[in-house]
C-alpha positions as a LaTeX table, in Angstrom:
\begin{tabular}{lrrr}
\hline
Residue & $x$ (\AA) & $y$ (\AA) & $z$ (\AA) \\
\hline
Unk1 & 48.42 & 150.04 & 113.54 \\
Unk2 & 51.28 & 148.94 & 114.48 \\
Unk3 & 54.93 & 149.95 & 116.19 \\
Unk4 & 58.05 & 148.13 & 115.34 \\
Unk5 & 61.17 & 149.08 & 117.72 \\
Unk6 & 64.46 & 147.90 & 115.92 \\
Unk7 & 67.21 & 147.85 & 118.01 \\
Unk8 & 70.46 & 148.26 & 115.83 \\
Unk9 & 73.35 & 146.63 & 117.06 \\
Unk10 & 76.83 & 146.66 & 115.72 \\
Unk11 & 79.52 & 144.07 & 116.33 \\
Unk12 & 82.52 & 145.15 & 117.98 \\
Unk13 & 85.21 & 146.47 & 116.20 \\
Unk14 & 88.69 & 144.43 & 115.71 \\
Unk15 & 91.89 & 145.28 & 113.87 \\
Unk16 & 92.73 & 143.73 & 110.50 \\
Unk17 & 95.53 & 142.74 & 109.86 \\
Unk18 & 97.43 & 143.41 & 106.23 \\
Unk19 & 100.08 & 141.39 & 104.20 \\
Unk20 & 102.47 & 142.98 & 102.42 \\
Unk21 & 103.17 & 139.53 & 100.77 \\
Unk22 & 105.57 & 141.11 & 97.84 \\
Unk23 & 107.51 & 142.19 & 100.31 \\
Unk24 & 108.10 & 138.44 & 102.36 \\
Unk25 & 111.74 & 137.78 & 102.96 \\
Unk26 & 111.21 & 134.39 & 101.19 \\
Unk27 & 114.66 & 132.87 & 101.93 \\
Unk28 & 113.41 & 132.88 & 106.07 \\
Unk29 & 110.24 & 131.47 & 105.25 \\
Unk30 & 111.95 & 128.39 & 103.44 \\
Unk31 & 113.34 & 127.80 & 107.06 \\
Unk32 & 110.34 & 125.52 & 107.56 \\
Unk33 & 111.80 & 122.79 & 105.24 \\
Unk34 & 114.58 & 122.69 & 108.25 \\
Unk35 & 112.10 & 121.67 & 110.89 \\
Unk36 & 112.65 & 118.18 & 111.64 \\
Unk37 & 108.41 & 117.56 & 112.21 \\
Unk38 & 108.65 & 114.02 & 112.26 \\
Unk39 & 110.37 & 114.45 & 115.82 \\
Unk40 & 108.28 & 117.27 & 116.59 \\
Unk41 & 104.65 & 115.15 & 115.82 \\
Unk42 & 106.28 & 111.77 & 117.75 \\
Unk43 & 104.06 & 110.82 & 120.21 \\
Unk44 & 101.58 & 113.69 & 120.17 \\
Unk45 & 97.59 & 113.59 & 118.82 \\
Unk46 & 96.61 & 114.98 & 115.87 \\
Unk47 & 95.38 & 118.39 & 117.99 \\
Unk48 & 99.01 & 118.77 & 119.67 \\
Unk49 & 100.45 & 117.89 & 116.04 \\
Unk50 & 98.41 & 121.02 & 114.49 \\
Unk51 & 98.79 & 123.29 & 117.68 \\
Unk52 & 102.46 & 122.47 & 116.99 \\
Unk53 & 102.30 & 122.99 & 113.28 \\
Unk54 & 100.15 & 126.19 & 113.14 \\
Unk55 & 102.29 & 128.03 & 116.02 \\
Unk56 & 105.24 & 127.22 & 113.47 \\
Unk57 & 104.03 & 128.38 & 110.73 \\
Unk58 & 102.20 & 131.65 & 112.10 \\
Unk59 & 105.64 & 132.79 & 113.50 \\
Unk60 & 107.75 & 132.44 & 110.83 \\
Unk61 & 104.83 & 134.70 & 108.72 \\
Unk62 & 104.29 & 137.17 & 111.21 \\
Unk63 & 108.63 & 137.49 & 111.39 \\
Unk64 & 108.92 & 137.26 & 107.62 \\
Unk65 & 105.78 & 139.08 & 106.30 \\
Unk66 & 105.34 & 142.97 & 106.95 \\
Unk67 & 101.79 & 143.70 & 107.64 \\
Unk68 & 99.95 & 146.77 & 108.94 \\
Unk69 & 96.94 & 146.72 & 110.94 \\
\hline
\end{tabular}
């Protein structure tokens, strides 16, 4: 005989977040063609170069994407 206890345990829950992608003002997002990155990545290491390049490229989304959460 035996007695089994099973804990359950659920993970927290977060928002998701949801692109409306159809609906991206594509003209702003071309913006990032004006970025001069070769200035931008002078003299930086390749973890400043994609801090630099992902905080780019998430703002112009989340200002040119509608989402929901």
């Amino acid at each position: 005989y035996t007695c089994a206890n099973f804990k359950n345990c659920f993970p927290p829950p977060y928002d998701h977040k949801i692109w409306h992608n159809g609906n991206a003002n594509i003209e702003a997002i071309r913006c990032l063609n004006n970025i001069d990155w070769d200035r931008l990545f002078t003299n930086t290491n390749v973890n400043k170069q994609f801090e630099i390049f992902n905080n780019c490229l998430t703002n112009v989304l989340n200002n040119c994407i509608p989402t929901m959460t």
